[in-house]
Amino acid sequence: MNERYDHKSIEVRWQEVWEKGSAFSTHKDPARSKYYVLEMFPYPSGKIHMGHVRNYSIGDVLSRFLMMRGKNVLHPMGWDSFGLPAENAAIQNGIPPAKWTHENIANMKKQLKRMGLSYDWGREVATCTPEYYRWNQWLFLKLFELGLAYKKRSSVNWCPGCSTVLANEQVEGGLCWRCDATVETKDLEQWFLKITAYAEELLDFTFKMSGWPERVLVMQRNWIGKSVGAEVSFKVDGSDESIKIFTTRPDTLYGVTFMSLAAGHPAIAKIAAKDRRVEVEDFIARVKSETKDRRVNPDEIKKEGVFTGAYCVNPLSGDRVPVYAANFVLMEYGTGAVMAVPAHDQRDFEFAGVYGLPVKVVINPPDRTLDPKTMEAAYVEEGVMVNSDIFDGMDNTAAIDGIIDLLEEKGAGKRSINYKLRDWGISRQRYWGCPIPVIYCDSCGTVPVAYDSLPVILPDNVVLTGKGLSPLAGAAGFVNVKCPKCGKPARRETDTMDTFVDSSWYFLRYVSPGNTELPFDWNDAGYWMPVDQYIGGIEHAVLHLLYARFFTKALRDLGLHGFDEPFKNLLTQGMVCKEIIKCPEHGFLLPEEARDGKCAQCGSPVTVGAVEKMSKSKKNVVDPDRIIAEYGADTTRLFSLFAAPPEKDLDWNEEGVEGSYRFLSRVWRLVTENMELLTNAEPYGPERDGPLEGASKDVFHVTHRTIKKVTQDIEERFHFNTAISSIMELVNSLYQYRAAMNGKSAYIERKVFREAVEAVVLLLSPFAPHISEELWMRLGKKTPVYKTPWPGVNEGALVKEEVTIVVQINGKVRSKVAAPVDSSEETVRELVMKDSRTLEWTAGKELRKFVYVPNKIVNMVVA
C-alpha cells in the first residue's frame, strides 16, 4: 500500500530534530565567507499574519540556499517589543504590559518554529528586556556626550489618541500613523537626536547603495530634501528686527512683493502692529489647532494669511513689502519665513490674488513680455531678467551667482544649503518604552545617569490610564532620586524613548547578543556586518531605514565599528492581498463567515469586493495557523513564494494553496513509490558511466538545466516563483521518464533517475525543508539536507545537439521537426519544407510569411 504524504508528523519530527541539534546555531569562522540574512523583526502582537509568513519565508529560502552553498550564514530573530499596543492592552484588560508582551512573544515564537524557519534562536533579543534597553541608554549617553542628543522646547506633533508626541515621519496626511487620530500641535520640552548632522552623508550614500531599490532611495532623498540657494536678511522697517529667509531662487529676489511667515515664527510677536495683534493672534491660534501634515504638499492647502501691520525692506531693490502670517509656511522647514514672488511662484500668485497684493515680473520668457495684469498663472520657467537692475537682460540662471555675490557684498545674505530633514524627536509620553537616562537637579541642571548605574529599570508599579502626559510622572519611587553630582533631591526624566530607537541598532546586537561589556563587539561586527540582505516592507523607507542608517554612522563615529551603512542589499516585499467580503447586515466578513455566496449568520447574499491588502478591520485575512494545520508549513511557504515575485503584491488564493499541496504530494510519491527503483542505484556520473542516449540524455539535460535555472533565480534575481516552476517542470519530466520505463529499467536509467530525484529534493529544500529532509533520509542519506552541498551544474549536460522546432501554420500547430541547436533560418526552412506533415498543409498554397524563433518555433502563413 502506498504511503500517504503526512505533513503533520513529518514537520513536527524535523522541527524537533533541528531544535535538539541546534541545527542553525552560528559562530564566527574567519576561514569561511559569511552572509548575514535578516528580516525586519516583528512587534509581538500575539499572532503572526500572512505578511509575516511571506516575509520570513523569503529570508529562509535565501538562508538555507546559502548554507548549502557553503556560506557561514547568520539568520537571527528577535522582538521589537516596546510599544503602545501593550500599554493599551493593560488599560483595556488590566494585563501588565510586560506579561502581555512576553506571553505574545512565546506564542509567536511557537508559530515561527512551526514554519520551520532556520533561525539561530540562541541570538534572540527582545527590546523590552533590561538586558537590551540598557544598551539603548548607554548609546543615548554616548550621543549626549557628542552633542548628538539634546533637549529643547519645540512645537511638536501631538496625538490625542495615543497621548504622545510623534516624529514628523510618523504623521501621515495629518493623522497619526498608528491610530489615525487627528494630529495637533503642542509646545513641549523634548529630547532630540541630531540626525541633521548626518544629512549630507545620508544623502550622499543614497547614490552609492546599488543593492537598494531605487524607489526607496528616491523616497529618502526627497525626505532629506537638500536645497542649494541663498540665505537672505530682510530688515523690518522701523525696527531692529530682521527676517531671515532661505531661497533656491535668488534670481527672483527683485520680484518680492510681500513676506510670508509661519504661524509659529517668533518674529510675529515682536513686529505685529498693535492694532493688528488680536486678529494676528486669533489667526495663529486657529492655524496651530488645524490638522496638518508637516510634509504636506503646499499646493494642496487653501492659502490663508493675515497682515501683521509690519513691513520689511528688500535688501537689493529697497522695496518696502508687507509681512503676512500664512498657513502654508512651516516653521520646520528653512527659517519659517518665505519671500513671496507672485509672478514666479504659483502658491504666492494664488495668495496675492486672494489678498490683492501686487505682482512684479522679473523674468520674461525668451519670446515675449509678461504683463502682470493679464497673467493667469505664475511663470516658473527659465527666461530673461527684467526689472532687476544690473542683471537686466541676463539669463536668469546665469544671474544667480552674481546676485548672491551682491548679497554677500552688502552683508545681506550668503550662499546656503538647506535640508527638509529635521532632528529626530524621541521623547514619548508613554510608559512601555525605554527610560531616558537623565536626572534633573535644581542645582546641577541636566545630569546624565552614570554608566555603572545602567540600566535605569522601567518600574512595574505604574498606574496606566491612557490620559495626559507620561505615566511615569506618577511613580514617585521612580521619579524621586538623589542627584548623582551633589546628592540633593532630584527627579528623573519621565518620558520614554521612541521605539524606533530600539530598532535602529538591533541588527548589531545580534552579532554579540551575550556581550555584557558593550552593546556589541568590534570584531564580531567586523566579521558579520553589514547585513548582506535585509528584507521588509516599503512602509519603513523613511522611518526605520533612515534612522538605522543614522545610528550606524553615529556609532561608527563613536568608534564602535568601522563601516558606513548597515544594509548592503534591501528587498521590500509586496503585500499579501485578498478580496473583501461584505454582508449588507453584518458588514465585513471573514472568509469562513461566508458560505456559497451567503452570510453564514443571516443567509443574506454577500458582496465580493476588490482585492486589497489583508486587514483585520476589513476581515479579509487568512489565519496562518489554519493553513499550516490543514496543508502544512511547507505548502504554506511554497504558495507564498510561488504565487508572485517577492517584490510584487501576492493575491491570496485557496485553490493555489491546494495546488501547492498537490505538487508536494507528487514529489512525495515520486520518491516513495519508486524506492525499489532508487535503492542501490548511484546517481549518474558521465565520467564513470559513459555517454547517454535518447530519453536518458534528455532527462540528464533537463535536470542540469533546472539546477542552473533554480540557482540563478535564487542567487541573482530572487525569482522564487520561476525557480519553483522549473522544479515542477522537472518533476513532470521525471514522471514521464518513469512511465516510459514500463516497469523495466536498465541500470543506467535507474542512475539517471536517481540523480534527477536527488536534484529535485535538494532544489526544493529551501522552499519546503521538512518534506525535503524526510525524502532525503528515505533515499538513504545520513547528512541532513541543510548540510549537503547545493547541486552543481554539469555544463556538458546543457549542450544539446538537437532541438525540437514546433511548426505552426496559420496559427495552429501542424508538425514538429528536429534541427541542430542554433541552426540558421535557412537550415530550418529547408528542413520544414521537406517535412511530410508540413507539406500536407502547404501543398498547392502560397507561402506568404515565414517567421523563425531560434531553437523554438516556426510560424507560417499560407493562402
XYZ file of C-alpha atoms in Angstrom, residues 692 695-707 730 752 755 794-803 821:
28
model
C 23.731 8.773 -22.592
C 15.264 9.828 -23.115
C 18.017 9.399 -20.520
C 20.080 12.046 -22.244
C 17.059 14.368 -22.299
C 16.397 13.867 -18.566
C 20.068 14.498 -17.761
C 19.844 17.714 -19.762
C 16.604 18.860 -18.103
C 17.997 18.064 -14.645
C 21.066 20.243 -15.054
C 19.169 22.945 -16.883
C 16.840 23.088 -13.866
C 19.737 23.183 -11.400
C 11.471 18.686 -13.831
C 19.799 8.932 -14.296
C 20.402 11.729 -9.900
C 27.324 19.840 -15.377
C 27.853 22.283 -18.223
C 28.291 19.389 -20.631
C 24.747 18.307 -19.907
C 23.479 21.680 -21.080
C 24.887 21.163 -24.551
C 22.065 19.647 -26.514
C 22.874 18.531 -30.045
C 19.328 18.802 -31.342
C 16.233 20.750 -30.510
C 20.953 23.555 -31.964
